[in-house]
Short mmCIF file of C-alpha atoms in Angstrom, two decimals:
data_model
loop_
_atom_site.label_atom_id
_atom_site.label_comp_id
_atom_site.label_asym_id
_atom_site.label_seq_id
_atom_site.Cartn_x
_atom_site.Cartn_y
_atom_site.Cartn_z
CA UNK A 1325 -13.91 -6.74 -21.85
CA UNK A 1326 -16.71 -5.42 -19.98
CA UNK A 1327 -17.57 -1.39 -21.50
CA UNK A 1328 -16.10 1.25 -19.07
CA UNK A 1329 -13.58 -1.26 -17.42
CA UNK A 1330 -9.46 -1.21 -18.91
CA UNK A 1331 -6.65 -2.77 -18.43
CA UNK A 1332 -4.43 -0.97 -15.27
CA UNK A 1333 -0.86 -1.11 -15.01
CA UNK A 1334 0.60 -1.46 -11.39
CA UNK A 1335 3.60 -1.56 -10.13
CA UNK A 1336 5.26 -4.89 -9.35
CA UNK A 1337 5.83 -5.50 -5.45
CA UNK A 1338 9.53 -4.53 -4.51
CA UNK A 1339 11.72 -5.09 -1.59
CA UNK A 1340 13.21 -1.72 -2.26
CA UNK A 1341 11.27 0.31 0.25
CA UNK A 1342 12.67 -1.87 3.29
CA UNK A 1343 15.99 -2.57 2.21
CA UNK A 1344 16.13 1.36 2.14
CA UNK A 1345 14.44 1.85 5.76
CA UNK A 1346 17.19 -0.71 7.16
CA UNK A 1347 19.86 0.67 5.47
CA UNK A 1348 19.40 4.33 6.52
CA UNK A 1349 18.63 3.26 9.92
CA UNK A 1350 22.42 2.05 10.01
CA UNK A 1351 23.34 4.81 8.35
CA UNK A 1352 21.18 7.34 11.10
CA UNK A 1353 22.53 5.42 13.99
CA UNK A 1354 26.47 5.33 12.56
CA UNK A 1355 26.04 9.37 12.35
CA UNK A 1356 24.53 9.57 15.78
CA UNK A 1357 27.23 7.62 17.88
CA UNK A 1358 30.22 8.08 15.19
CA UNK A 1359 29.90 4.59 14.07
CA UNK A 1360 31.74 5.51 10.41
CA UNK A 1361 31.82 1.64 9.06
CA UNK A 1362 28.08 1.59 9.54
CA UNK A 1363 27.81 4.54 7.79
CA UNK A 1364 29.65 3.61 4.85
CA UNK A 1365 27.71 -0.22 4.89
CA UNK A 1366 24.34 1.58 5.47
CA UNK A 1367 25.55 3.92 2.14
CA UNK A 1368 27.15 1.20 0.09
CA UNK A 1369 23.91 -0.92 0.76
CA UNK A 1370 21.52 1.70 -0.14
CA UNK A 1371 23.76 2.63 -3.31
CA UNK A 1372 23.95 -1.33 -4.17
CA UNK A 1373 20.38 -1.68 -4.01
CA UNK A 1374 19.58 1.16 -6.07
CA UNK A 1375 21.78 0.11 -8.35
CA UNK A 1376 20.53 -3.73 -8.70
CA UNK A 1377 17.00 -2.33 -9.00
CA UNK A 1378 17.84 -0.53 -11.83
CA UNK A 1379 18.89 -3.23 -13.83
CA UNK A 1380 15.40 -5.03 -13.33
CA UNK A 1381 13.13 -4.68 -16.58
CA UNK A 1382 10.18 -6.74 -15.52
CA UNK A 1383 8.91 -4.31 -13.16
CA UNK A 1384 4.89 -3.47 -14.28
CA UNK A 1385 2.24 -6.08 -14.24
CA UNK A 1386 -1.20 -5.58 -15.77
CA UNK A 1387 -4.52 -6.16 -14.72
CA UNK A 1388 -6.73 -7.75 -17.32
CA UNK A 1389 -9.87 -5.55 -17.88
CA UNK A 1390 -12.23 -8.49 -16.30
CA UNK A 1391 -10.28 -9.19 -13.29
CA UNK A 1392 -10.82 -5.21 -12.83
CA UNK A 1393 -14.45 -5.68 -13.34
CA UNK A 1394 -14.87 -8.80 -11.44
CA UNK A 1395 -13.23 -7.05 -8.53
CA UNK A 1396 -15.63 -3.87 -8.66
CA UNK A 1397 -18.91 -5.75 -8.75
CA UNK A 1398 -17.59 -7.84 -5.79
CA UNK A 1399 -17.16 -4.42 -4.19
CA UNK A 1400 -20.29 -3.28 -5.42
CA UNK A 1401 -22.26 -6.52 -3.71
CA UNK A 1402 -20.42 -5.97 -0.18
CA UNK A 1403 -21.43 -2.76 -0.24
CA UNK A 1404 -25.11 -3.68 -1.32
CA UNK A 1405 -25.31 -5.95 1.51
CA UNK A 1406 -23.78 -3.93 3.79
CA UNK A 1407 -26.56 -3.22 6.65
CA UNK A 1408 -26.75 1.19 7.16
CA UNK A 1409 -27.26 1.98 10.28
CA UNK A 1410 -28.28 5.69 12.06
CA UNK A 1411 -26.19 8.49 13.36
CA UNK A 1412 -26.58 7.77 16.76
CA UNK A 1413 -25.36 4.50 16.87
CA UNK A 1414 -21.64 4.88 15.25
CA UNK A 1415 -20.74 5.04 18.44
CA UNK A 1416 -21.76 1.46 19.17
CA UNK A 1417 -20.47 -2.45 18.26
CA UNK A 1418 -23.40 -2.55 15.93
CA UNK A 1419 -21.74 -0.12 13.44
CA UNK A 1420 -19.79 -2.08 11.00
CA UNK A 1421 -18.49 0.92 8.76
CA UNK A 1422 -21.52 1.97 7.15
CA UNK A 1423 -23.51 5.15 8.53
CA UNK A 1424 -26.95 5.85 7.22
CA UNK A 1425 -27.50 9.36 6.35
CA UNK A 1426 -30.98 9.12 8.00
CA UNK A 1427 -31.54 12.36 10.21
CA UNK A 1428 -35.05 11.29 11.25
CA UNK A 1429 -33.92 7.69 12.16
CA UNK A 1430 -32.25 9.51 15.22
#
C-alpha cells in the first residue's frame, strides 16, 4: 500500500434508518389521533427491526488502502484543475465552488 494511506472500516449501508422514520411516523400519528393499533404496529415494527438487525454479523466492510489512495489523488487532481476565481465574483455563474483568496484581484 501506498505510505500514509490504511485500510478504513465503514459501516455497511442499512435500511435501518428508514424502516425506523416510517415506523415512528405511525407510531406519532396513532398518538396524535388515538389510533392505538398503529401505535402498537409502528412499536412492534420498530422493536422487530431492531431485533432482526441485531442478528446480522456481516455489518463492516473495508476499504483496501489503494482504493483509499486512488480516491484521494482523484480528489487531489479535481481540485488541481479546479479554475480559482476572485472575491467579487462568488456572486456570479462563473463561480464553480472555488474562491481565490486574491484581495488585489478585486
Amino acid at each position: 500500500p501506498p505510505l500514509g494511506y490504511s485500510a478504513i472500516s465503514m459501516p455497511k449501508n442499512s435500511a435501518m434508518g428508514i424502516i425506523v422514520c416510517l415506523s415512528s411516523g405511525f407510531m406519532a400519528f396513532g398518538l396524535v389521533w388515538y389510533m392505538w393499533w398503529m401505535v402498537a404496529l409502528g412499536f412492534v415494527i420498530s422493536v422487530a427491526a431492531a431485533i432482526g438487525r441485531g442478528f446480522v454479523r456481516d455489518v463492516e466492510r473495508t476499504i483496501p488502502p489503494l482504493e483509499v489512495a486512488r480516491t484521494h489523488l482523484r480528489w487531489l487532481d479535481a481540485v488541481a484543475a479546479t479554475r480559482p476565481i476572485p472575491r467579487s465574483q462568488e456572486v456570479t455563474s462563473g463561480n464553480t465552488g472555488l474562491a481565490a483568496h486574491l484581495e488585489a484581484a478585486e
